[in-house]
PDB file of C-alpha atoms in Angstrom:
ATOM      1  CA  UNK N   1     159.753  75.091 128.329  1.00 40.00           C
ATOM      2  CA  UNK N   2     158.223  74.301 131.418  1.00 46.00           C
ATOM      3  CA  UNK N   3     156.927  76.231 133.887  1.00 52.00           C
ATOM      4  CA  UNK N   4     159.887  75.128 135.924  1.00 61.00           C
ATOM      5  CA  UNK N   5     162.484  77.366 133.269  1.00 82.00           C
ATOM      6  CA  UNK N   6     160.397  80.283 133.778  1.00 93.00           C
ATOM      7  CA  UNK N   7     162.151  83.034 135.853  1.00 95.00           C
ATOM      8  CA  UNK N   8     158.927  85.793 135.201  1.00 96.00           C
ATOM      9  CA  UNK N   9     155.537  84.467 134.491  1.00 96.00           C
ATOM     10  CA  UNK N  10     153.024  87.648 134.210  1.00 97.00           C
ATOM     11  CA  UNK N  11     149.142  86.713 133.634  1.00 97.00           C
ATOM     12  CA  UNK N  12     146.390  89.844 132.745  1.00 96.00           C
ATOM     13  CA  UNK N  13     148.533  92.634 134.485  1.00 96.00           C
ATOM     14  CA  UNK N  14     146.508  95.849 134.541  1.00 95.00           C
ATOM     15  CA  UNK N  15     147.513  98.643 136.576  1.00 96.00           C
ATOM     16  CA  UNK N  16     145.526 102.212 136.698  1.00 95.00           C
ATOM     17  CA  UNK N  17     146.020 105.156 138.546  1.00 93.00           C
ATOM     18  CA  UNK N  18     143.011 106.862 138.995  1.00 92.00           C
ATOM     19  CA  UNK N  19     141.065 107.441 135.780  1.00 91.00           C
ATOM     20  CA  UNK N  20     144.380 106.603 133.971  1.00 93.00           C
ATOM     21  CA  UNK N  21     145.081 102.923 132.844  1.00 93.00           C
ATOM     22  CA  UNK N  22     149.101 102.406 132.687  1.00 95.00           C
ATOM     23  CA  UNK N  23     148.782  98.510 131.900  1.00 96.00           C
ATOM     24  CA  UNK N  24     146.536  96.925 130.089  1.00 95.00           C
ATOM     25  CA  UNK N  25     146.147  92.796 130.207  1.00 94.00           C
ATOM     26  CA  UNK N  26     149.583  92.185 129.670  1.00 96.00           C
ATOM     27  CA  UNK N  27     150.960  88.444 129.521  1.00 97.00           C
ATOM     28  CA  UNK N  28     154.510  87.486 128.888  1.00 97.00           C
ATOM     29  CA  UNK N  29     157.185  85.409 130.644  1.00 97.00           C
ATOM     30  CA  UNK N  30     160.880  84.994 130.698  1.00 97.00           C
ATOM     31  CA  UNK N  31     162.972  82.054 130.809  1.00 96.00           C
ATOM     32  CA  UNK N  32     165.858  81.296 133.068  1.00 96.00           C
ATOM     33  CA  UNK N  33     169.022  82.741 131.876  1.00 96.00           C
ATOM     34  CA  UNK N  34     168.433  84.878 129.133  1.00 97.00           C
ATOM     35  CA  UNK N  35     168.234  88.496 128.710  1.00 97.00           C
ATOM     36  CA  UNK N  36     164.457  89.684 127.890  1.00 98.00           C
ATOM     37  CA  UNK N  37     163.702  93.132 126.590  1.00 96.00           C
ATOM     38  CA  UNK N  38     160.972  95.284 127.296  1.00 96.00           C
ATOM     39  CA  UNK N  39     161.256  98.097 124.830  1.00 93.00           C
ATOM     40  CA  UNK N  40     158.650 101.215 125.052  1.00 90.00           C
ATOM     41  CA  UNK N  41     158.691 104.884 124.849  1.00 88.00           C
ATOM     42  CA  UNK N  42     159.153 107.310 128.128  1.00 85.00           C
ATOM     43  CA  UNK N  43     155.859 106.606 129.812  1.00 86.00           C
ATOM     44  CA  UNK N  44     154.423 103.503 128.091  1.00 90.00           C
ATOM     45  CA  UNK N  45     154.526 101.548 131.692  1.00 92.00           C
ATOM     46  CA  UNK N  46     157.718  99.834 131.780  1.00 92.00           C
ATOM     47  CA  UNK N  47     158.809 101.311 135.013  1.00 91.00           C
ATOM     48  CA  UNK N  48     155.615 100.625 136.342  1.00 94.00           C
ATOM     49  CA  UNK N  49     155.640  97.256 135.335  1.00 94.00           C
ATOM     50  CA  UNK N  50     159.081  96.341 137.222  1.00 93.00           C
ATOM     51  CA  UNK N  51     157.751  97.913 140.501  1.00 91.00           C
ATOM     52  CA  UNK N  52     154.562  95.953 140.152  1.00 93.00           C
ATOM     53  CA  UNK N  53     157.068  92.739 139.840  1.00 92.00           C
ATOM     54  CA  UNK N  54     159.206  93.675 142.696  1.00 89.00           C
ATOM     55  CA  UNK N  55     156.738  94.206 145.051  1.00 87.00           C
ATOM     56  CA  UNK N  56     156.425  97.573 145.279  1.00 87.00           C
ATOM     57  CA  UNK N  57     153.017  98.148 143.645  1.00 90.00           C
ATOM     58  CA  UNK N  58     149.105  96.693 144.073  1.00 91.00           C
ATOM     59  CA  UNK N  59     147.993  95.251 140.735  1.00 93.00           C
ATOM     60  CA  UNK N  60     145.149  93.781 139.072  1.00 94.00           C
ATOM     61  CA  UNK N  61     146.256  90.026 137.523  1.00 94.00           C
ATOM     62  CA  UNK N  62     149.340  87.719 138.118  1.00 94.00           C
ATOM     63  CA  UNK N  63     152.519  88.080 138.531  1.00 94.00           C
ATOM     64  CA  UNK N  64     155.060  84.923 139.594  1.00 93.00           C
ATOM     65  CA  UNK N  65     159.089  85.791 140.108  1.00 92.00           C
ATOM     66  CA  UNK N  66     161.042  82.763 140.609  1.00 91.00           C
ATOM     67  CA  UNK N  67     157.858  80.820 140.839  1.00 89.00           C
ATOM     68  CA  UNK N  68     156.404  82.754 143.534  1.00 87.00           C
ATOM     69  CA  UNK N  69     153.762  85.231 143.630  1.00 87.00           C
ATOM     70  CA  UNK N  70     155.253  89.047 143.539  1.00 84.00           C
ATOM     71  CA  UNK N  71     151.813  90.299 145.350  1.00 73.00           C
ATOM     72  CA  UNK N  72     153.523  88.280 148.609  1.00 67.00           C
ATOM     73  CA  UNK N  73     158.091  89.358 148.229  1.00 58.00           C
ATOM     74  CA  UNK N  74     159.440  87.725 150.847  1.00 63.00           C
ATOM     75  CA  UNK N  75     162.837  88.922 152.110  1.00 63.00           C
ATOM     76  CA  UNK N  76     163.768  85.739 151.353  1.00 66.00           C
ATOM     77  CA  UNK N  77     162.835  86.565 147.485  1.00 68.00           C
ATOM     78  CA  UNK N  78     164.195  89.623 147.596  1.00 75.00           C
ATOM     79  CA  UNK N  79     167.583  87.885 148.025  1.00 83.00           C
ATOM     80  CA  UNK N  80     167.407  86.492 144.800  1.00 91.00           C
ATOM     81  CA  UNK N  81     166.277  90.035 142.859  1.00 93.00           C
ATOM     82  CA  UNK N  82     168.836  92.621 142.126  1.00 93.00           C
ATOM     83  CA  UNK N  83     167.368  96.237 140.814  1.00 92.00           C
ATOM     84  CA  UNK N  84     168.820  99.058 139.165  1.00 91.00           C
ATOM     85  CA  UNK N  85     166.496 101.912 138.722  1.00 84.00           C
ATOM     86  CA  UNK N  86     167.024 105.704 138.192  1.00 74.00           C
ATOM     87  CA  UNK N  87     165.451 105.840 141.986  1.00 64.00           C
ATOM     88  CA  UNK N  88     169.022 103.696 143.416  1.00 72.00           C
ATOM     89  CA  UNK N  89     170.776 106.213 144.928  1.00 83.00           C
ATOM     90  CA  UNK N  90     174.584 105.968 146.044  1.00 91.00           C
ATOM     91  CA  UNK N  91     176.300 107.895 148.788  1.00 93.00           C
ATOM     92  CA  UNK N  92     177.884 110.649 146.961  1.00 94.00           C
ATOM     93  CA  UNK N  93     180.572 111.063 149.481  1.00 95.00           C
ATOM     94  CA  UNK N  94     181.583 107.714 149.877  1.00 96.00           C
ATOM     95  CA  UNK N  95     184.111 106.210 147.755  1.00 97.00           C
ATOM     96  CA  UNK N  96     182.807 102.884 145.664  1.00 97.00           C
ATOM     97  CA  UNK N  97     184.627 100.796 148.069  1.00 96.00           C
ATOM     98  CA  UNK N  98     182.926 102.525 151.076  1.00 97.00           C
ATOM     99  CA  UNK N  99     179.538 102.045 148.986  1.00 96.00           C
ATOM    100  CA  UNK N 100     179.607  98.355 149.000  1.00 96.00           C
ATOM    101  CA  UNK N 101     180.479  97.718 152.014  1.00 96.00           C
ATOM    102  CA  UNK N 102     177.715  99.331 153.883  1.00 95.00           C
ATOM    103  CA  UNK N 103     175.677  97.090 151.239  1.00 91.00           C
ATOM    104  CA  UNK N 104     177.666  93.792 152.221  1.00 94.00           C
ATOM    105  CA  UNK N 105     176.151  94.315 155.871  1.00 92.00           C
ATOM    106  CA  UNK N 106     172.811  94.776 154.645  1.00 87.00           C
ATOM    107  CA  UNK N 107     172.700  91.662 152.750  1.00 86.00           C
ATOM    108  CA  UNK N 108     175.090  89.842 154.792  1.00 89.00           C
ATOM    109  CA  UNK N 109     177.638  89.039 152.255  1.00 92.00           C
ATOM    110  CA  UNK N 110     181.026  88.413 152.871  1.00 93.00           C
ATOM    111  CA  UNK N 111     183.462  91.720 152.144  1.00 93.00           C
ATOM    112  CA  UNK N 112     185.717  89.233 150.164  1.00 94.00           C
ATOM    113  CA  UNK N 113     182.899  89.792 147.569  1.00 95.00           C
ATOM    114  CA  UNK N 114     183.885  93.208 147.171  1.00 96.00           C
ATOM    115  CA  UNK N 115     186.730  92.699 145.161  1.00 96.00           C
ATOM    116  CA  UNK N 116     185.444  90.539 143.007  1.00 94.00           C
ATOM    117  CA  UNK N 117     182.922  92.366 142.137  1.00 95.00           C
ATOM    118  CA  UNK N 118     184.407  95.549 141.401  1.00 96.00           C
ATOM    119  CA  UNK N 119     187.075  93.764 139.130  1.00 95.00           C
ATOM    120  CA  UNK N 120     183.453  91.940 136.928  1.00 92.00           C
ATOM    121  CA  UNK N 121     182.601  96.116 136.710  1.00 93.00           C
ATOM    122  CA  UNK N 122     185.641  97.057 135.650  1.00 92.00           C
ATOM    123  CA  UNK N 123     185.886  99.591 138.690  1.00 95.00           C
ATOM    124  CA  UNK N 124     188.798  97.879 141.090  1.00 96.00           C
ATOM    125  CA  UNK N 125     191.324 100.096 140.245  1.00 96.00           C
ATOM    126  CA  UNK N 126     189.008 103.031 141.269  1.00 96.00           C
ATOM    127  CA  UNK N 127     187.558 101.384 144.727  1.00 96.00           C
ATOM    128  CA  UNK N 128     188.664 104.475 146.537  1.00 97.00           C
ATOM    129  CA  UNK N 129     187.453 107.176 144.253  1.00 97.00           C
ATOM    130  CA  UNK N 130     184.152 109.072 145.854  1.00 97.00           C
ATOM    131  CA  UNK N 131     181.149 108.803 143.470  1.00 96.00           C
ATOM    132  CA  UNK N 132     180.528 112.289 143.394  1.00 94.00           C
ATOM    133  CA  UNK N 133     184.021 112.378 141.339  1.00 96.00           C
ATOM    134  CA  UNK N 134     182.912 109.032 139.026  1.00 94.00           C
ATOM    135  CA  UNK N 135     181.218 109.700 135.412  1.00 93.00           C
ATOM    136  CA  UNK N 136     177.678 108.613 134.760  1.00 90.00           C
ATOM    137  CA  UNK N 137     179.176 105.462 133.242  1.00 91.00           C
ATOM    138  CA  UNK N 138     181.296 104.648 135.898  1.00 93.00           C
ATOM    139  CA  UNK N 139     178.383 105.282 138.335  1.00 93.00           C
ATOM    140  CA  UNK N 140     176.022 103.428 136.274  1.00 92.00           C
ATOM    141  CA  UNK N 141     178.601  99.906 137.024  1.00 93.00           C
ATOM    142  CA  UNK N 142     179.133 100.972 140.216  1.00 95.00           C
ATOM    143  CA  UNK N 143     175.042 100.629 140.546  1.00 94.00           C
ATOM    144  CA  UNK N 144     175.173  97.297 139.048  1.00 94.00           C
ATOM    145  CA  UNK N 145     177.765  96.052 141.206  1.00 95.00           C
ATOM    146  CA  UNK N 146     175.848  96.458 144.165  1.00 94.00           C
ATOM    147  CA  UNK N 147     172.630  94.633 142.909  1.00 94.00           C
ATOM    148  CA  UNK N 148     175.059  91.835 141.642  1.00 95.00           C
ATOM    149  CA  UNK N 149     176.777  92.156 144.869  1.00 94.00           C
ATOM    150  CA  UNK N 150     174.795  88.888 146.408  1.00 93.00           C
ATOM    151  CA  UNK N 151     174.623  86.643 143.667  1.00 93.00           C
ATOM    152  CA  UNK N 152     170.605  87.380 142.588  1.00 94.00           C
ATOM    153  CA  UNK N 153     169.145  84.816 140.250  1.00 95.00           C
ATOM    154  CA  UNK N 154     167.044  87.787 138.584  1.00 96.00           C
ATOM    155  CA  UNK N 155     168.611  91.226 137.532  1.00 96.00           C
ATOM    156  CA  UNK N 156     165.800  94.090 137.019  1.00 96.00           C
ATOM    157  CA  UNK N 157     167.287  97.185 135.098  1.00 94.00           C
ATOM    158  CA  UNK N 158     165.332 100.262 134.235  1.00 91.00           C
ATOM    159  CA  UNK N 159     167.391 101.880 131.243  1.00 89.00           C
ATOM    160  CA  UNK N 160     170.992 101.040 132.097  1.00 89.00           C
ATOM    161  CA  UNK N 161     172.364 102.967 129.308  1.00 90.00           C
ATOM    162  CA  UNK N 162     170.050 106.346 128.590  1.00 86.00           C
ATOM    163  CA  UNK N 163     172.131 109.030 128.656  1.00 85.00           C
ATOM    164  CA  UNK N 164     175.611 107.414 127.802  1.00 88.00           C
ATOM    165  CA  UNK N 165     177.773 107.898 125.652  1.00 89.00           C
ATOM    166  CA  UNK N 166     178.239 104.740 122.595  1.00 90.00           C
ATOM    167  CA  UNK N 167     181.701 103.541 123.990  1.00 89.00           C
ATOM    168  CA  UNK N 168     180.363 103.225 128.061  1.00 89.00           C
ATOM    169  CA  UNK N 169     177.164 101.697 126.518  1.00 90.00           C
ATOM    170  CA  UNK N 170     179.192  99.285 125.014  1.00 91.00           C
ATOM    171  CA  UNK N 171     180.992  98.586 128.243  1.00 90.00           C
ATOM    172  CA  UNK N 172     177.812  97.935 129.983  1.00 91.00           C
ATOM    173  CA  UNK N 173     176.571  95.441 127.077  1.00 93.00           C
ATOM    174  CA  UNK N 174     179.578  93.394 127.772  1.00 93.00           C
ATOM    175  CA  UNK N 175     179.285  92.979 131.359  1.00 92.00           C
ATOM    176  CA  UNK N 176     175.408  92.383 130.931  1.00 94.00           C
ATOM    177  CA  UNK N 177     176.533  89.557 128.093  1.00 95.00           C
ATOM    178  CA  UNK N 178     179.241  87.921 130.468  1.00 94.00           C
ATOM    179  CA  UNK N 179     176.020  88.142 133.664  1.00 94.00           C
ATOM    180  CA  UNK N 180     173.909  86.065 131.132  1.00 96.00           C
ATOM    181  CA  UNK N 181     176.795  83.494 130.233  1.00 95.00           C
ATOM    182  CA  UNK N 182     177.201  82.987 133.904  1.00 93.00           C
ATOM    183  CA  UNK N 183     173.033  82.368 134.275  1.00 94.00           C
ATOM    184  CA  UNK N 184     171.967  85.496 135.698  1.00 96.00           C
ATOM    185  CA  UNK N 185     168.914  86.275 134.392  1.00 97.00           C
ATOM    186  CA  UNK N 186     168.466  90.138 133.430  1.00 98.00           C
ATOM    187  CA  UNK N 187     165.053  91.767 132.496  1.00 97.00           C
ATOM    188  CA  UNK N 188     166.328  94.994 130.735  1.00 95.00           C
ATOM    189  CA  UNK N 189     164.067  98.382 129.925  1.00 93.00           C
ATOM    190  CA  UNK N 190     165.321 100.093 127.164  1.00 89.00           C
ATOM    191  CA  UNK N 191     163.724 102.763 124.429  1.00 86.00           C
ATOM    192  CA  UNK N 192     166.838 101.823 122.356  1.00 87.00           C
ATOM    193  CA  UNK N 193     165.824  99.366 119.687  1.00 86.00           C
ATOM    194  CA  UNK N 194     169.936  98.252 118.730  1.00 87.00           C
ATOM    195  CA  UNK N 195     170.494  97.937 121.963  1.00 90.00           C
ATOM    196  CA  UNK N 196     167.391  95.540 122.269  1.00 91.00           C
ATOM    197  CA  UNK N 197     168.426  93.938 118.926  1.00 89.00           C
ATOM    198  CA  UNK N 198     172.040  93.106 119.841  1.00 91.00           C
ATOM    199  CA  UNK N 199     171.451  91.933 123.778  1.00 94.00           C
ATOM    200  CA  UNK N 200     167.799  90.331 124.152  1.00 96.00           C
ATOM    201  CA  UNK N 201     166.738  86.678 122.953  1.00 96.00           C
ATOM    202  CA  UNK N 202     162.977  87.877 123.467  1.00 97.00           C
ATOM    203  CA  UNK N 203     161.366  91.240 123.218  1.00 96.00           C
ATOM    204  CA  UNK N 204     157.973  92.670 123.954  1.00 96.00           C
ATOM    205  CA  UNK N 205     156.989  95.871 122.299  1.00 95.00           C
ATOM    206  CA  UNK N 206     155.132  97.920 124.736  1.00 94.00           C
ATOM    207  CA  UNK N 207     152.686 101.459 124.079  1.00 94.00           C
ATOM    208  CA  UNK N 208     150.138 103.369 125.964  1.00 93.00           C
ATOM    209  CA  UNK N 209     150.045 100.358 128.455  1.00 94.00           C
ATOM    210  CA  UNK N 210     149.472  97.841 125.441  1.00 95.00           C
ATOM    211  CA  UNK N 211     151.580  94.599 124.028  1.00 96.00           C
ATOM    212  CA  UNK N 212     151.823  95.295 119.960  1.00 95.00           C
ATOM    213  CA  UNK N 213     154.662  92.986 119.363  1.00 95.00           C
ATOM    214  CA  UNK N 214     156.293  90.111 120.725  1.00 96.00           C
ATOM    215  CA  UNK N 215     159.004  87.732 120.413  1.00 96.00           C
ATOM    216  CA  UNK N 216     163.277  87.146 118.633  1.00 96.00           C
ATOM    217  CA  UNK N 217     164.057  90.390 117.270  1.00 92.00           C
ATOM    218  CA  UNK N 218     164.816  88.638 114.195  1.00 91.00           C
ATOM    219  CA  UNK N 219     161.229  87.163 114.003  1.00 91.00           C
ATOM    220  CA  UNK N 220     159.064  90.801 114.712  1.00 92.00           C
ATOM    221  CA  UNK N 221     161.102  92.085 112.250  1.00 87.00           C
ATOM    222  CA  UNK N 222     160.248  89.201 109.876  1.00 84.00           C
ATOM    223  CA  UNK N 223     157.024  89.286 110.460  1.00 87.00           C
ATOM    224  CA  UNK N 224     156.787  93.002 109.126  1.00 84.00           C
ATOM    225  CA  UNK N 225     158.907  92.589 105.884  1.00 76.00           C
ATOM    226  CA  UNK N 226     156.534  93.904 103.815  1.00 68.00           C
ATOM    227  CA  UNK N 227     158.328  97.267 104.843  1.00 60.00           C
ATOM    228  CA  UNK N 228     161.179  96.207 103.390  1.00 68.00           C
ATOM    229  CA  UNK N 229     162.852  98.587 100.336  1.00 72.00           C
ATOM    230  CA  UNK N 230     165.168  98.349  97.564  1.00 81.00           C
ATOM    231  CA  UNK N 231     167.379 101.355  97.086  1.00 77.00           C
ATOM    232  CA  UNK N 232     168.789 101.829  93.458  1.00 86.00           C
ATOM    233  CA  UNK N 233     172.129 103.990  92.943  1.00 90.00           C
ATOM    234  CA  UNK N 234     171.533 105.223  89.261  1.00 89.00           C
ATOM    235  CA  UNK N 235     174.168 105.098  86.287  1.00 88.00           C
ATOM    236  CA  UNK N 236     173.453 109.312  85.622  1.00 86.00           C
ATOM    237  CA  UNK N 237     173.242 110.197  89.170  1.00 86.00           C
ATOM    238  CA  UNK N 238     170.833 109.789  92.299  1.00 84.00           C
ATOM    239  CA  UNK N 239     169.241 107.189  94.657  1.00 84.00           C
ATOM    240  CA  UNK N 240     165.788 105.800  93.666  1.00 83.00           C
ATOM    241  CA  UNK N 241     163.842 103.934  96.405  1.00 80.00           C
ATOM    242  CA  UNK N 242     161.765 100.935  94.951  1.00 82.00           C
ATOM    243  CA  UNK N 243     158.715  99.156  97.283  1.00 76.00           C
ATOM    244  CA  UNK N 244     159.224  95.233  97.415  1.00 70.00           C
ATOM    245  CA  UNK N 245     156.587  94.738  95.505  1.00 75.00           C
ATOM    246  CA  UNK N 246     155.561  93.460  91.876  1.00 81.00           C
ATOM    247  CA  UNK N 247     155.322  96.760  90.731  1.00 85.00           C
ATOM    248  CA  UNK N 248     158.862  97.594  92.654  1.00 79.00           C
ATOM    249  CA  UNK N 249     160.497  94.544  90.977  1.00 84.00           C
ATOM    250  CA  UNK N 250     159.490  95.319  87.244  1.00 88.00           C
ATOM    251  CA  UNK N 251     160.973  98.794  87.533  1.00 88.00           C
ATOM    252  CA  UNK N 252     164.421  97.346  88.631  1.00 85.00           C
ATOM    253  CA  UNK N 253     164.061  94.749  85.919  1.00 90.00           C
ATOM    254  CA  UNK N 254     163.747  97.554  83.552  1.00 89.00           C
ATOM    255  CA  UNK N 255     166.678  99.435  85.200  1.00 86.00           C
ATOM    256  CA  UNK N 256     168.766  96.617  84.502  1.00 90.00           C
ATOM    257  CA  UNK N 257     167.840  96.086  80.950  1.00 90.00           C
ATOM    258  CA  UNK N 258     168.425  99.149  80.198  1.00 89.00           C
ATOM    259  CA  UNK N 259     171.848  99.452  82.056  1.00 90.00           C
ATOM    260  CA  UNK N 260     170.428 102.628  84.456  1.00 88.00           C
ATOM    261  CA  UNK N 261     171.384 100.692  88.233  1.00 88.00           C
ATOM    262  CA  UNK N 262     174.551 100.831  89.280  1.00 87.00           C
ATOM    263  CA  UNK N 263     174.302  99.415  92.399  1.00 88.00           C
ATOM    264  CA  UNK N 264     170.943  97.536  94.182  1.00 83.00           C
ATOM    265  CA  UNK N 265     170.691  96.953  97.647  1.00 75.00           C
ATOM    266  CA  UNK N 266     167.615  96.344 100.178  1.00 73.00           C
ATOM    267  CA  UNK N 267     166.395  97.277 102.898  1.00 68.00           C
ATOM    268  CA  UNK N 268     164.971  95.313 105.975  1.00 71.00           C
ATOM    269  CA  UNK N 269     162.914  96.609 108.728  1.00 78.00           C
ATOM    270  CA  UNK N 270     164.901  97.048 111.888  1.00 84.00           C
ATOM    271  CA  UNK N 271     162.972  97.520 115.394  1.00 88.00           C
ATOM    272  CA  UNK N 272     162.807 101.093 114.791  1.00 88.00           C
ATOM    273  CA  UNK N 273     160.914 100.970 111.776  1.00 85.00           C
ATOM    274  CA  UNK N 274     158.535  97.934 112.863  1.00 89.00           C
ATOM    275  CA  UNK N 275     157.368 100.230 116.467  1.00 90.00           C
ATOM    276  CA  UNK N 276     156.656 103.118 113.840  1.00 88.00           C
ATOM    277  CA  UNK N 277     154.629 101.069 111.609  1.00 86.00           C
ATOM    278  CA  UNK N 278     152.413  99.804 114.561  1.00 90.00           C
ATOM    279  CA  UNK N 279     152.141 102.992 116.291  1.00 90.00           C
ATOM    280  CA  UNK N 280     153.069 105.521 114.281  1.00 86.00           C
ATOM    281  CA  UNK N 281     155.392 107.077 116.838  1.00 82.00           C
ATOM    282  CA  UNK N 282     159.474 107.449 116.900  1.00 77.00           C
ATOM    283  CA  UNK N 283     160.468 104.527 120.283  1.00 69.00           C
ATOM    284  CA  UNK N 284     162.487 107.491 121.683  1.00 61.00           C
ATOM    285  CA  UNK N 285     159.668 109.976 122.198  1.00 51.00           C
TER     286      UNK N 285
END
């Protein structure tokens, strides 16, 4: 991949506030047109990190965004970033029509856009309902509407989903999926390791300000299958959990000599498990 087909290129970040070190060396890029993952507990740096990338923060190291420097955001640049942060407000008020239109003046789109991109949210037939009367999921579209509302080539989100509910999270996975198919490029925040797992091509693992994995889902959790389990259902009763290990395997072979497993199945490490193993904390917390 050249550096071309790189929409994020990030060199030796390190950010500190104070005494306090938030970043530490980080080094990473994304390619054009997929959806990366930066997954990390509530104050591991990922917010920091996307404000560093958009301009909004000094840093130590460097940072390119659609191959230029993000120390220098031109508002030409910025015309080709879309952000949704917990800091994106929307005029209560104001219905979600209303909402965009003010927006279509401030980046000089066309008001024709509206439409369309209410219907890609799924929020057309509610364009005149105020916000202060929309759910959080409806709101939360609504948000990504207007950073989609000008086209961007790069879509920064800062935990789209925390705090709703499974069936509105699934909503927004879809419309982030159909973004990606049409080449938008979306760097996504999340603490949620199945949301990470179903949507991302490439994930970073971050904590206290450090990288301590990288890459496919399906590879980090590879990498770490020495975590893996084999659960026995027993014959008389009871679930037995085995290690998959030597040891492990000659007690099932013995359970199934001796007719005592009814059932054998294993167990894989899923994101979850492989953040706990290399930091010993839950991703949530």
């Amino acid at each position: 991949m050249t550096q071309e087909n790189k929409a994020i290129r990030l060199e030796r970040i390190h950010k500190a506030f104070g005494e306090k070190q938030v970043l530490k060396e980080l080094s990473f890029s994304v390619e054009e047109g997929e959806i990366f993952g930066l997954l990390g507990p509530s104050g591991a740096g990922k917010t920091t990190l996307i404000r560093i990338m958009t301009g909004q923060l000094n840093f130590e190291g460097r940072a390119e965004i659609l191959g230029k420097s993000s120390a220098c955001q031109e508002r030409e640049r910025y015309e080709e970033i879309g952000i949704v942060t917990d800091s994106c407000g929307l005029y209560e008020r104001l219905s979600c029509l209303e909402n965009l239109k003010i927006f279509t003046i401030v980046k000089g789109v066309s008001k024709k856009r509206i439409e369309e991109v209410l219907r890609e949210v799924l929020l057309w037939e509610d364009r005149n309902v105020r916000v202060n009367r929309l759910s959080k999921g409806m709101r939360q579209r609504l948000l990504i509407a207007r950073a989609i509302l000008h086209r961007p080539k790069l879509l920064f989100l800062d935990e789209p989903t925390s705090g709703l509910d499974p069936t509105t999270a699934q909503a927004v996975h879809i419309l982030l999926e159909d973004l990606r198919k049409k080449g938008m490029t979306i760097f996504l925040t999340t603490h949620n390791m199945s949301e990470a797992q179903r949507l991302c091509r490439h994930i970073v693992l971050l904590y206290e300000g450090n990288i301590v994995e990288r890459g496919t889902p399906e590879e980090i959790c590879l990498r770490h299958d020495h975590a893996r389990r084999i659960w026995v259902t027993l014959t008389e009763g009871g679930r037995e959990e085995l290690e998959y290990s030597a040891q492990g395997a000659d007690t099932l072979c013995n359970y199934l000599k001796e007719g005592k497993a009814r059932a054998v199945h294993t167990s894989e490490p899923d994101l979850e498990e492989v953040f706990r193993l290399l930091t010993g904390k839950e991703l949530g917390v």
